[in-house]
C-alpha positions as MATLAB code, in Angstrom:
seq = 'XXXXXXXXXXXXXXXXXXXXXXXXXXXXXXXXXXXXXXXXXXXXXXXX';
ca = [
      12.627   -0.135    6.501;
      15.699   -1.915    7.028;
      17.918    1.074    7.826;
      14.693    1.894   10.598;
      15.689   -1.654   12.172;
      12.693   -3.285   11.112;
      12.255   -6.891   10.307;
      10.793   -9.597    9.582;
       9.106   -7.669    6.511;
       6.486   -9.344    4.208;
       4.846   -7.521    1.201;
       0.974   -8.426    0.376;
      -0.322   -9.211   -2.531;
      -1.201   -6.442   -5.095;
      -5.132   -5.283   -5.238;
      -6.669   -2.870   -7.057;
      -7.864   -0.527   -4.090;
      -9.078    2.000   -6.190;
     -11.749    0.826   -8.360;
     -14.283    1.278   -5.543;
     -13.278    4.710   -4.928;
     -16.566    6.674   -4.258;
     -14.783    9.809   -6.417;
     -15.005    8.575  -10.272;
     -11.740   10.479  -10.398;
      -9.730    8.456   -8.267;
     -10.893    5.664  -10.471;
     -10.308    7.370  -13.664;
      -6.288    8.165  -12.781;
      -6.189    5.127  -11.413;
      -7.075    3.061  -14.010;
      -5.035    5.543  -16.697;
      -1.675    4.821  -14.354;
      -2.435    1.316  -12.975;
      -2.308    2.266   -9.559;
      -2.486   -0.880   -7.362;
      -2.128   -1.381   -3.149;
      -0.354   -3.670   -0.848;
      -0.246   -3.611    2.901;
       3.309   -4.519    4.004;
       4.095   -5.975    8.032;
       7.260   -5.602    9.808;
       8.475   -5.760   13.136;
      10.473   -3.928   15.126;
      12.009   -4.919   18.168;
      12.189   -3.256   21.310;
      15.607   -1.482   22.263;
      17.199   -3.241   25.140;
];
């Protein structure tokens, strides 16, 4: 993100955004690889 000129970047915690998956599936491979989320933010200013 850095070599895209982005800053300011901040990671979110972990969750486990899978487990309510609607496909029992998803949750299954999930679970088996301990697949977990995070949203990151950045900002990236406007050329001059």
């Amino acid at each position: 993100m850095v070599a895209r000129g982005y800053t300011d970047i901040k990671q979110g915690d972990l969750v486990d955004t899978y487990s309510r998956s609607k496909f029992e599936d998803t949750r299954r491979k999930a679970k088996k690889f301990g697949a977990m989320g995070s949203t990151i933010r950045a900002t990236k200013p406007h050329e001059a």
